Amino acid sequence: MRVCVAGAGAIGSLFAAHLTRVAEVSALVRREGHARGLRQQGLRVSGRGDFTARLEAATSPDALDVPDFVIVACKGTDLDAVGSQLHGHWPDALLMTVQNGIGADEVIGRHGDWRQLAAVTFMSGTRHSDTNIEYVLDTATWIGPARGATPVDAREIADLIVAAGLKAEAFDDLRPAQWSKLIFNATVNTVAALTGLPHDTHFAALHNPDDLGHLVRALMDEGKAVAAAAGIELGEDPWEMNVLATKRGSAHYPSMLEDVEAHRRTEIDMITGALVRQARRLGVPVPLHETMERLIKAKEDSWA
Amino acid sequence: MRVCVAGAGAIGSLFAAHLTRVAEVSALVRREGHARGLRQQGLRVSGRGDFTARLEAATSPDALDVPDFVIVACKGTDLDAVGSQLHGHWPDALLMTVQNGIGADEVIGRHGDWRQLAAVTFMSGTRHSDTNIEYVLDTATWIGPARGATPVDAREIADLIVAAGLKAEAFDDLRPAQWSKLIFNATVNTVAALTGLPHDTHFAALHNPDDLGHLVRALMDEGKAVAAAAGIELGEDPWEMNVLATKRGSAHYPSMLEDVEAHRRTEIDMITGALVRQARRLGVPVPLHETMERLIKAKEDSWA
């Protein structure tokens, strides 16, 4: 089987490196220096793994063998650019988007009629360089059918990823999981990005009226009301995910906080923006998520 | 007349320097180096002024002549410390607090039975060093009676300040002005501190649903509901103050944004905190101000 990973950030690199154990892997990246580094030095995994993977890499689909399966692992803010790049290529390939938020399959779908799976991933890594990725959290990737793909496709890809040494699970309907993570991310990412706090015990603190946990819970309650109005029965409860995660000890650094500190555009449109759009469509008031969206967008403007 | 200015930041320095034209002025400051600098070099005013004022300065009330009038011009976060320092001194002096927010007179009142005026000031300056202050905005200071002082006291002090070359106005009841500025500050300071934006045109933008003006207006509407429940008829409308200020062209840098950038404790307790406490007492829901308070306090924790 031939697999291409489009976008080799932390998540894409983890998929690419592990999948070399069970497939021929290529990476489609934006910078020529990145592609050359991967071709010449391979991709080194540290942390929970300890190996160097060999793979092809290029900045154009034309330079790569036609893959059977493509993981679109770029950031949400790059989805449209990656979709444009894939346009007209590899019509028979199965694609899988793995961005935060919801709606990634729709963005890619505007560029071609590929069969698509959608995934949410809970694994995490720290990218030390183009060719060195630290595997941090070995939690699962959840996979379900999106446009044209089937539950059988989802199970086959979950099996492939498990065979590669990562955790994965297939669902006939991914939306309950996707929405749980959407609500979790819309809350934790924006609160972290605005306060500068990693996802630590502050997020579950409810002792004093001005404790942050009250805001976190209120944001999640707004999100749950939107999910209920959309007829989605949530998978895990976002507040319980939050409490559990903050008890783990090592505080996770949410990607939106990293974006803000690096003065990069955030994924706010695909996360909180997506939730707010659904809320407006359904007539559910979400004043706190609107507040977070407006603050993050204004923050982006502050360094523009 | 003898005047002492307790706290010589931007506002305190502007009062001290100008008042030397009509009174004997001393400054009570925290650092000995600051006092020595003022004694030896005087206080230079640039910007809208161009003169150097001569004044006494010390770090203890014992080292200063007994004043008739004391302007407590420290930051809200230092009020309690300044009150402690004044405790037992100058029982016949008239005091005037000039902090952001509301409740400064109560904090000082815990340390002694001085007659007190309260003031809100709209003038601004940039402190370039201990002995060099740039006079930026020559807008007015509004003065009213607080604990034990009378409208006549307020008018006398307003006249003194006007004679010194600054703008001032006396009110029989300061609360309408105080609350207008409280609502304005609780909104503009927290939004600026969280987004990193100075008070610029973003704050009045209402074009798109995710524009910041919607948040600013919603925060001000919450504040107005609290004022109405407290029986206060507002002076200026905070939203109009906001629109006017953002049209002025040169974007003002709110003090809470400066505090956050310097990783200093902010005045959140005296501004948004005061508004939220009043709202709870009166049973008025203020979910957006609670959100801003929780985010700012968590931000302070992020560098603690």
Coordinates of C-alpha atoms in Angstrom, one line a residue:
Chain A
M1 CA 0.0 0.0 0.0
R2 CA 1.1 3.5 -0.8
V3 CA 0.4 6.3 1.7
C4 CA 1.0 10.0 1.3
V5 CA 0.9 12.4 4.2
A6 CA 0.1 16.0 3.1
G7 CA 1.5 18.3 5.7
A8 CA 4.2 17.1 8.0
G9 CA 3.8 19.1 11.2
A10 CA 3.7 17.2 14.5
I11 CA 0.7 15.0 13.7
G12 CA 1.5 14.4 10.0
S13 CA 5.1 13.5 10.9
L14 CA 3.9 11.0 13.6
F15 CA 1.6 9.3 11.0
A16 CA 4.3 9.3 8.3
A17 CA 7.1 7.9 10.4
H18 CA 5.0 5.1 11.9
L19 CA 3.3 4.1 8.7
T20 CA 6.7 3.4 7.0
R21 CA 6.5 0.1 9.1
V22 CA 3.6 -1.2 7.0
A23 CA 3.4 0.9 3.8
E24 CA 5.4 2.9 1.3
V25 CA 5.2 6.4 2.6
S26 CA 5.6 9.8 1.0
A27 CA 5.2 13.3 2.4
L28 CA 3.8 16.3 0.5
V29 CA 5.2 19.4 2.1
R30 CA 5.3 23.2 1.4
R31 CA 9.0 24.0 1.6
E32 CA 11.7 22.4 -0.6
G33 CA 14.2 22.5 2.3
H34 CA 11.7 20.4 4.3
A35 CA 11.3 17.8 1.5
R36 CA 15.1 17.6 1.0
G37 CA 15.7 17.2 4.7
L38 CA 13.2 14.3 4.9
R39 CA 14.6 12.6 1.8
Q40 CA 18.2 12.9 2.9
Q41 CA 18.0 12.4 6.7
G42 CA 14.7 10.5 7.1
L43 CA 12.3 11.3 10.0
R44 CA 13.6 10.7 13.5
V45 CA 11.0 9.8 16.2
S46 CA 12.0 10.3 19.9
G47 CA 9.9 10.3 23.1
R48 CA 7.6 7.3 23.1
G49 CA 9.3 6.0 19.9
D50 CA 13.0 5.7 19.0
F51 CA 13.6 5.1 15.3
T52 CA 14.3 6.8 12.1
A53 CA 11.9 6.4 9.2
R54 CA 12.8 6.5 5.5
L55 CA 10.3 8.1 3.2
E56 CA 9.9 10.0 -0.1
A57 CA 9.1 13.7 0.1
A58 CA 8.3 16.5 -2.4
T59 CA 6.6 19.8 -2.7
S60 CA 4.4 18.8 -5.6
P61 CA 2.1 15.8 -6.1
D62 CA 3.6 15.3 -9.6
A63 CA 6.9 14.3 -8.0
L64 CA 5.4 11.5 -5.9
D65 CA 4.1 8.0 -6.8
V66 CA 0.3 7.8 -6.9
P67 CA -0.9 6.9 -3.4
D68 CA -3.8 4.7 -2.4
F69 CA -4.4 6.6 0.8
V70 CA -3.7 10.3 1.7
I71 CA -3.7 11.7 5.2
V72 CA -4.4 15.5 5.0
A73 CA -2.6 16.5 8.1
C74 CA -1.9 20.2 7.5
K75 CA -3.2 22.9 9.9
G76 CA -6.8 24.0 9.3
T77 CA -5.5 27.4 8.1
D78 CA -3.6 25.6 5.2
L79 CA -6.4 23.2 4.2
D80 CA -7.6 25.3 1.3
A81 CA -4.0 25.6 -0.1
V82 CA -3.4 21.8 0.2
G83 CA -6.8 21.2 -1.5
S84 CA -5.7 23.4 -4.4
Q85 CA -2.5 21.5 -4.7
L86 CA -4.2 18.1 -4.7
H87 CA -6.8 19.4 -7.3
G88 CA -6.8 17.1 -10.4
H89 CA -4.5 14.5 -8.8
W90 CA -5.0 11.0 -7.5
P91 CA -8.8 10.7 -8.2
D92 CA -8.9 7.1 -6.9
A93 CA -7.2 7.7 -3.6
L94 CA -9.0 7.6 -0.3
L95 CA -8.4 10.8 1.7
M96 CA -8.6 11.3 5.4
T97 CA -8.7 14.8 7.1
V98 CA -7.4 15.1 10.6
Q99 CA -7.8 18.8 11.5
N100 CA -9.2 20.3 14.7
G101 CA -12.8 21.4 14.5
I102 CA -15.3 20.4 11.9
G103 CA -15.8 21.0 8.2
A104 CA -12.3 20.0 7.0
D105 CA -13.8 17.4 4.6
E106 CA -16.0 20.1 3.1
V107 CA -13.0 22.4 2.4
I108 CA -11.2 19.5 0.7
G109 CA -14.4 18.5 -1.1
R110 CA -14.4 21.8 -2.9
H111 CA -11.2 20.8 -4.7
G112 CA -12.2 17.3 -5.9
D113 CA -14.5 14.3 -5.6
W114 CA -12.2 12.0 -3.6
R115 CA -13.7 9.5 -1.2
Q116 CA -13.0 10.9 2.3
L117 CA -12.7 9.7 5.8
A118 CA -12.7 12.2 8.7
A119 CA -10.6 11.7 11.8
V120 CA -10.0 13.4 15.2
T121 CA -6.8 12.6 16.9
F122 CA -5.9 12.8 20.5
M123 CA -2.2 11.9 20.0
S124 CA 0.3 14.7 20.3
G125 CA 3.9 15.4 19.5
T126 CA 6.5 18.1 19.6
R127 CA 8.2 19.0 16.4
H128 CA 11.9 19.8 17.2
S129 CA 12.9 20.2 13.6
D130 CA 11.8 19.3 10.0
T131 CA 13.3 15.8 10.6
N132 CA 12.9 15.2 14.3
I133 CA 9.6 14.7 16.1
E134 CA 9.0 13.8 19.7
Y135 CA 6.1 11.4 20.3
V136 CA 4.4 12.8 23.4
L137 CA 0.8 11.5 24.0
D138 CA 0.1 8.0 22.6
T139 CA -3.7 8.5 22.7
A140 CA -6.0 7.3 19.9
T141 CA -7.1 8.6 16.5
W142 CA -10.8 8.2 15.8
I143 CA -11.9 7.6 12.3
G144 CA -15.2 7.6 10.5
P145 CA -16.7 7.8 7.0
A146 CA -17.2 11.3 5.6
R147 CA -17.9 12.0 1.9
G148 CA -18.3 8.8 -0.2
A149 CA -16.2 6.5 2.1
T150 CA -17.8 3.7 4.1
P151 CA -17.5 2.3 7.6
V152 CA -15.5 -0.6 6.0
D153 CA -12.9 2.0 4.7
A154 CA -12.8 3.5 8.2
R155 CA -12.1 0.1 9.8
E156 CA -9.4 -0.8 7.2
I157 CA -7.5 2.5 7.8
A158 CA -7.9 2.1 11.6
D159 CA -6.4 -1.4 11.3
L160 CA -3.5 0.0 9.1
I161 CA -2.7 2.7 11.7
V162 CA -2.8 0.2 14.6
A163 CA -0.5 -2.2 12.6
A164 CA 1.9 0.8 12.3
G165 CA 2.1 1.1 16.1
L166 CA -0.3 3.9 16.8
K167 CA -3.7 3.8 18.5
A168 CA -6.8 4.1 16.3
E169 CA -10.5 3.3 16.4
A170 CA -13.1 3.2 13.7
F171 CA -16.6 4.6 14.2
D172 CA -19.7 4.2 11.9
D173 CA -20.6 7.8 12.8
L174 CA -17.7 10.0 13.9
R175 CA -19.9 13.1 14.7
P176 CA -20.4 12.3 18.4
A177 CA -16.6 12.1 18.9
Q178 CA -16.0 15.0 16.6
W179 CA -18.4 17.3 18.4
S180 CA -17.0 16.3 21.8
K181 CA -13.6 17.3 20.7
L182 CA -14.9 20.4 18.9
I183 CA -16.5 21.6 22.2
F184 CA -13.4 20.7 24.1
N185 CA -11.0 22.5 21.7
A186 CA -13.2 25.6 21.2
T187 CA -12.9 26.0 25.0
V188 CA -9.5 24.9 25.9
N189 CA -7.6 26.4 22.9
T190 CA -9.2 29.8 23.2
V191 CA -8.9 30.1 27.0
A192 CA -5.2 29.0 26.8
A193 CA -4.5 31.4 23.9
L194 CA -6.0 34.3 25.7
T195 CA -4.6 33.7 29.2
G196 CA -1.2 32.2 28.3
L197 CA -1.8 29.2 30.5
P198 CA -1.1 25.7 29.3
H199 CA -4.0 23.3 29.9
D200 CA -3.4 22.9 33.6
T201 CA -5.4 22.7 36.9
H202 CA -6.7 26.3 36.5
F203 CA -9.1 24.9 33.8
A204 CA -10.9 22.8 36.3
A205 CA -10.8 25.1 39.3
L206 CA -14.3 26.0 40.7
H207 CA -13.4 27.1 44.2
N208 CA -13.9 30.9 43.9
P209 CA -16.4 32.7 41.7
D210 CA -13.6 34.2 39.6
D211 CA -11.9 30.8 39.1
L212 CA -11.3 29.8 35.5
G213 CA -13.2 26.5 35.7
H214 CA -16.5 28.4 35.8
L215 CA -15.7 29.9 32.4
V216 CA -14.5 26.6 31.0
R217 CA -17.7 24.9 32.1
A218 CA -20.0 27.7 30.9
L219 CA -18.3 27.5 27.4
M220 CA -18.7 23.7 27.3
D221 CA -22.4 24.1 28.4
E222 CA -23.0 26.5 25.5
G223 CA -21.3 23.9 23.1
K224 CA -23.4 21.1 24.5
A225 CA -26.6 23.1 23.8
V226 CA -25.5 23.5 20.2
A227 CA -24.8 19.8 19.8
A228 CA -28.2 18.9 21.3
A229 CA -29.9 21.3 18.9
A230 CA -28.0 19.7 16.0
G231 CA -29.3 16.3 17.2
I232 CA -25.8 15.0 18.0
E233 CA -25.5 12.7 21.0
L234 CA -22.0 13.5 22.3
G235 CA -19.3 10.9 22.8
E236 CA -17.3 11.8 25.8
D237 CA -18.4 14.7 28.0
P238 CA -16.1 17.6 27.3
W239 CA -16.0 18.7 30.9
E240 CA -15.0 15.3 32.1
M241 CA -12.3 15.2 29.3
N242 CA -11.1 18.5 30.7
V243 CA -11.0 17.4 34.4
L244 CA -9.2 14.2 33.5
A245 CA -6.7 15.9 31.3
T246 CA -5.8 18.5 33.9
K247 CA -5.3 15.7 36.5
R248 CA -2.7 14.0 34.3
G249 CA 0.0 16.2 35.7
S250 CA 2.0 17.3 32.7
A251 CA 0.1 20.4 31.3
H252 CA -0.5 20.2 27.6
Y253 CA 0.4 23.2 25.5
P254 CA -2.7 23.8 23.2
S255 CA -1.8 24.5 19.6
M256 CA -3.7 27.8 19.6
L257 CA -1.5 29.1 22.4
E258 CA 1.6 28.1 20.4
D259 CA 0.1 30.0 17.4
V260 CA -0.6 33.1 19.4
E261 CA 2.9 33.1 21.0
A262 CA 4.5 32.7 17.5
H263 CA 2.1 35.4 16.1
R264 CA 0.7 33.0 13.6
R265 CA -2.9 32.9 12.3
T266 CA -4.9 30.5 14.5
E267 CA -7.4 27.8 13.6
I268 CA -10.2 29.9 15.2
D269 CA -12.4 29.8 12.1
M270 CA -12.5 26.0 12.0
I271 CA -12.9 25.5 15.7
T272 CA -14.9 28.3 17.5
G273 CA -16.0 29.8 14.2
A274 CA -17.5 26.5 13.1
L275 CA -19.3 26.1 16.4
V276 CA -20.7 29.7 16.3
R277 CA -21.9 29.2 12.7
Q278 CA -23.7 26.0 13.7
A279 CA -25.2 27.8 16.7
R280 CA -26.5 30.7 14.6
R281 CA -28.0 28.3 12.0
L282 CA -29.8 26.5 14.8
G283 CA -30.8 29.6 16.8
V284 CA -28.8 28.7 19.9
P285 CA -27.3 31.7 21.8
V286 CA -23.5 31.3 22.4
P287 CA -22.4 34.7 23.7
L288 CA -19.3 33.3 25.4
H289 CA -18.0 31.5 22.3
E290 CA -18.7 34.7 20.3
T291 CA -16.7 36.6 22.9
M292 CA -13.8 34.2 22.6
E293 CA -13.9 34.3 18.7
R294 CA -13.9 38.1 18.7
L295 CA -11.0 38.3 21.2
I296 CA -8.9 35.8 19.3
K297 CA -9.6 37.5 15.9
A298 CA -8.7 40.9 17.4
K299 CA -5.6 39.4 18.9
E300 CA -4.6 38.2 15.4
D301 CA -5.2 41.7 14.1
S302 CA -2.9 43.1 16.9
W303 CA 0.2 41.6 15.1
A304 CA -1.1 42.0 11.5
Chain B
M1 CA -1.4 75.9 50.7
R2 CA 0.5 72.7 51.1
V3 CA -0.2 69.8 48.8
C4 CA 1.2 66.2 49.0
V5 CA 0.9 63.8 46.1
A6 CA 1.1 60.2 47.3
G7 CA 2.3 58.1 44.4
A8 CA 4.1 59.8 41.6
G9 CA 3.3 57.7 38.5
A10 CA 2.1 59.4 35.4
I11 CA -1.0 60.9 36.9
G12 CA 0.6 61.8 40.3
S13 CA 3.5 63.4 38.6
L14 CA 1.3 65.6 36.4
F15 CA -0.6 66.8 39.4
A16 CA 2.5 67.4 41.4
A17 CA 4.4 69.3 38.8
H18 CA 1.5 71.6 37.8
L19 CA 0.4 72.3 41.4
T20 CA 3.9 73.7 42.2
R21 CA 2.6 76.8 40.3
V22 CA 0.0 77.5 43.0
A23 CA 1.1 75.6 46.1
E24 CA 4.0 74.1 48.0
V25 CA 4.1 70.6 46.8
S26 CA 5.7 67.4 48.2
A27 CA 5.6 63.8 46.8
L28 CA 5.4 60.7 48.9
V29 CA 6.9 57.9 47.0
R30 CA 7.9 54.3 47.6
R31 CA 11.6 54.2 46.5
E32 CA 14.3 56.4 48.1
G33 CA 16.0 56.7 44.7
H34 CA 12.8 58.2 43.3
A35 CA 12.6 60.7 46.2
R36 CA 16.2 61.7 45.8
G37 CA 15.8 62.2 42.0
L38 CA 12.8 64.5 42.5
R39 CA 14.6 66.5 45.3
Q40 CA 17.8 66.9 43.2
Q41 CA 16.5 67.2 39.6
G42 CA 13.0 68.4 40.1
L43 CA 10.2 67.1 37.9
R44 CA 10.4 67.8 34.2
V45 CA 7.2 68.1 32.1
S46 CA 7.3 67.7 28.4
G47 CA 4.6 67.2 25.7
R48 CA 1.8 69.6 26.3
G49 CA 3.9 71.3 29.0
D50 CA 7.5 72.4 29.0
F51 CA 8.8 73.2 32.5
T52 CA 10.7 71.8 35.4
A53 CA 9.0 71.8 38.8
R54 CA 10.8 72.0 42.2
L55 CA 9.3 70.0 45.0
E56 CA 10.0 68.1 48.2
A57 CA 10.0 64.3 48.1
A58 CA 10.4 61.5 50.7
T59 CA 9.5 57.9 51.3
S60 CA 7.8 58.6 54.7
P61 CA 5.2 61.1 55.8
D62 CA 7.4 61.9 58.8
A63 CA 10.0 63.5 56.5
L64 CA 7.4 65.9 54.9
D65 CA 5.7 69.1 56.1
V66 CA 2.1 68.5 57.1
P67 CA -0.1 69.1 54.0
D68 CA -3.6 70.6 53.8
F69 CA -4.5 68.5 50.9
V70 CA -3.3 65.0 49.8
I71 CA -3.9 63.5 46.3
V72 CA -3.7 59.7 46.6
A73 CA -2.5 59.0 43.1
C74 CA -1.0 55.5 43.4
K75 CA -2.2 52.6 41.3
G76 CA -5.3 50.8 42.7
T77 CA -3.1 47.8 43.6
D78 CA -1.0 50.0 45.9
L79 CA -3.9 51.7 47.7
D80 CA -3.8 49.5 50.7
A81 CA -0.1 50.0 51.2
V82 CA -0.4 53.8 50.8
G83 CA -3.3 53.8 53.3
S84 CA -1.1 52.0 55.8
Q85 CA 1.7 54.4 55.3
L86 CA -0.6 57.4 55.9
H87 CA -2.2 55.8 59.0
G88 CA -2.0 58.1 62.0
H89 CA -0.7 61.0 60.0
W90 CA -2.2 64.4 58.9
P91 CA -5.7 63.9 60.5
D92 CA -6.8 67.4 59.4
A93 CA -5.8 67.0 55.7
L94 CA -8.4 66.7 53.0
L95 CA -7.6 63.6 50.8
M96 CA -8.6 62.9 47.2
T97 CA -8.4 59.5 45.6
V98 CA -8.0 59.3 41.8
Q99 CA -7.8 55.6 40.9
N100 CA -9.6 53.8 38.2
G101 CA -12.7 51.9 39.2
I102 CA -14.7 52.5 42.3
G103 CA -14.1 51.9 46.0
A104 CA -10.7 53.7 46.4
D105 CA -12.2 55.9 49.1
E106 CA -13.3 52.9 51.1
V107 CA -9.9 51.3 51.0
I108 CA -8.3 54.5 52.2
G109 CA -11.1 55.0 54.8
R110 CA -10.0 51.7 56.5
H111 CA -6.8 53.4 57.5
G112 CA -8.1 56.7 58.9
D113 CA -11.0 59.2 59.2
W114 CA -9.7 61.8 56.8
R115 CA -12.3 63.8 54.9
Q116 CA -12.2 62.5 51.4
L117 CA -13.0 63.7 47.9
A118 CA -13.1 61.2 45.0
A119 CA -12.0 61.9 41.5
V120 CA -11.9 60.4 38.1
T121 CA -9.3 61.7 35.6
F122 CA -9.3 61.6 31.9
M123 CA -5.9 63.2 31.5
S124 CA -3.0 61.0 30.6
G125 CA 0.8 61.1 30.5
T126 CA 3.7 58.9 29.7
R127 CA 6.3 58.5 32.4
H128 CA 9.7 58.5 30.7
S129 CA 11.7 58.3 34.0
D130 CA 11.3 59.2 37.7
T131 CA 11.8 62.8 36.9
N132 CA 10.5 63.2 33.4
I133 CA 6.8 63.0 32.5
E134 CA 5.2 63.7 29.1
Y135 CA 1.8 65.3 29.3
V136 CA -0.3 63.6 26.6
L137 CA -4.0 64.1 27.0
D138 CA -5.1 67.4 28.6
T139 CA -8.6 66.2 29.4
A140 CA -10.4 67.0 32.7
T141 CA -10.4 65.6 36.2
W142 CA -13.8 65.3 37.7
I143 CA -14.1 65.8 41.4
G144 CA -16.9 65.1 43.9
P145 CA -17.4 64.7 47.7
A146 CA -16.8 61.2 49.1
R147 CA -16.4 60.5 52.9
G148 CA -17.0 63.6 55.0
A149 CA -16.0 66.2 52.4
T150 CA -18.6 68.6 50.9
P151 CA -19.4 69.9 47.4
V152 CA -17.7 73.2 48.5
D153 CA -14.5 71.2 49.1
A154 CA -14.8 69.7 45.7
R155 CA -15.2 73.1 44.1
E156 CA -12.2 74.6 46.0
I157 CA -10.0 71.8 44.9
A158 CA -11.2 72.0 41.3
D159 CA -10.4 75.7 41.3
L160 CA -6.9 75.0 42.7
I161 CA -6.2 72.4 39.9
V162 CA -7.5 74.8 37.2
A163 CA -5.3 77.6 38.6
A164 CA -2.4 75.2 38.3
G165 CA -3.0 74.9 34.6
L166 CA -4.9 71.5 34.4
K167 CA -8.5 70.9 33.6
A168 CA -10.9 70.0 36.4
E169 CA -14.6 70.1 37.2
A170 CA -16.5 69.8 40.4
F171 CA -19.7 67.7 40.8
D172 CA -22.1 67.5 43.7
D173 CA -22.4 63.8 43.0
L174 CA -19.5 62.1 41.2
R175 CA -21.2 58.7 40.8
P176 CA -22.7 59.3 37.4
A177 CA -19.3 60.2 36.0
Q178 CA -17.5 57.5 38.1
W179 CA -19.8 54.8 36.8
S180 CA -19.5 55.9 33.2
K181 CA -15.8 55.7 33.5
L182 CA -16.0 52.4 35.4
I183 CA -18.0 50.8 32.6
F184 CA -15.8 52.3 30.0
N185 CA -12.6 51.1 31.8
A186 CA -13.9 47.6 32.7
T187 CA -14.5 47.1 29.0
V188 CA -11.7 48.9 27.2
N189 CA -8.9 47.8 29.6
T190 CA -9.8 44.1 29.7
V191 CA -10.4 43.9 25.9
A192 CA -7.1 45.6 25.3
A193 CA -5.2 43.5 27.8
L194 CA -6.5 40.2 26.3
T195 CA -6.1 41.1 22.7
G196 CA -2.9 43.2 22.8
L197 CA -4.7 46.0 20.8
P198 CA -4.4 49.6 21.9
H199 CA -7.8 51.4 22.1
D200 CA -8.2 51.8 18.3
T201 CA -10.9 51.5 15.7
H202 CA -11.3 47.8 16.3
F203 CA -13.2 48.7 19.4
A204 CA -16.0 50.4 17.5
A205 CA -16.2 48.0 14.5
L206 CA -19.6 46.4 14.0
H207 CA -19.4 45.4 10.3
N208 CA -19.0 41.6 10.7
P209 CA -20.6 39.4 13.4
D210 CA -17.1 38.6 14.7
D211 CA -16.0 42.2 14.9
L212 CA -14.8 43.4 18.3
G213 CA -17.3 46.3 18.6
H214 CA -20.1 43.8 19.3
L215 CA -18.2 42.5 22.3
V216 CA -17.4 46.1 23.5
R217 CA -21.0 47.1 23.2
A218 CA -22.3 44.0 24.9
L219 CA -19.9 44.5 27.8
M220 CA -21.1 48.1 28.1
D221 CA -24.7 47.1 28.0
E222 CA -24.1 44.7 30.9
G223 CA -22.5 47.5 32.8
K224 CA -25.3 49.9 32.1
A225 CA -27.8 47.3 33.4
V226 CA -25.8 47.2 36.7
A227 CA -25.8 51.0 36.9
A228 CA -29.5 51.2 36.3
A229 CA -30.2 48.5 39.0
A230 CA -28.0 50.6 41.4
G231 CA -30.1 53.7 40.7
I232 CA -27.2 55.6 39.0
E233 CA -28.1 57.8 36.1
L234 CA -24.9 57.6 34.0
G235 CA -23.0 60.7 33.0
E236 CA -21.6 60.2 29.5
D237 CA -22.7 57.1 27.6
P238 CA -19.7 54.7 27.6
W239 CA -20.3 53.5 24.1
E240 CA -20.3 57.1 22.8
M241 CA -17.1 57.7 24.8
N242 CA -15.6 54.7 23.1
V243 CA -16.7 55.7 19.5
L244 CA -15.4 59.2 20.1
A245 CA -12.1 58.1 21.5
T246 CA -11.4 55.6 18.7
K247 CA -12.1 58.3 16.2
R248 CA -9.4 60.6 17.7
G249 CA -6.8 58.9 15.6
S250 CA -3.9 58.3 18.1
A251 CA -4.8 55.0 19.7
H252 CA -4.5 55.2 23.5
Y253 CA -2.6 52.4 25.3
P254 CA -4.8 51.3 28.2
S255 CA -2.9 50.9 31.5
M256 CA -4.1 47.2 31.9
L257 CA -2.4 46.4 28.6
E258 CA 0.8 48.0 29.8
D259 CA 0.5 45.9 33.1
V260 CA 0.0 42.7 31.2
E261 CA 2.9 43.3 28.9
A262 CA 5.1 44.1 31.9
H263 CA 3.8 41.0 33.7
R264 CA 2.6 43.2 36.5
R265 CA -0.6 42.6 38.6
T266 CA -3.4 44.5 37.1
E267 CA -6.2 46.7 38.6
I268 CA -8.8 44.1 37.6
D269 CA -10.1 43.9 41.2
M270 CA -11.0 47.6 41.4
I271 CA -12.4 47.8 37.9
T272 CA -14.1 44.7 36.6
G273 CA -14.1 43.1 40.0
A274 CA -15.9 46.1 41.5
L275 CA -18.5 46.0 38.8
V276 CA -19.1 42.2 39.1
R277 CA -19.5 42.5 42.9
Q278 CA -22.1 45.3 42.5
A279 CA -23.9 43.1 39.9
R280 CA -24.0 40.1 42.2
R281 CA -25.3 42.3 45.1
L282 CA -28.0 43.6 42.8
G283 CA -28.8 40.3 41.1
V284 CA -27.9 41.5 37.6
P285 CA -26.3 38.8 35.4
V286 CA -23.0 39.9 33.9
P287 CA -21.6 36.8 32.2
L288 CA -19.3 38.7 29.9
H289 CA -17.7 40.8 32.6
E290 CA -17.3 37.6 34.6
T291 CA -15.6 36.1 31.6
M292 CA -13.2 39.0 31.3
E293 CA -12.4 38.9 35.0
R294 CA -11.6 35.2 35.0
L295 CA -9.5 35.5 31.9
I296 CA -7.4 38.4 33.3
K297 CA -6.9 36.7 36.6
A298 CA -5.8 33.5 34.9
K299 CA -3.5 35.6 32.8
E300 CA -1.9 37.0 35.9
D301 CA -1.5 33.5 37.2
S302 CA 0.3 32.5 34.0
W303 CA 3.3 34.6 35.0
A304 CA 3.1 34.0 38.7

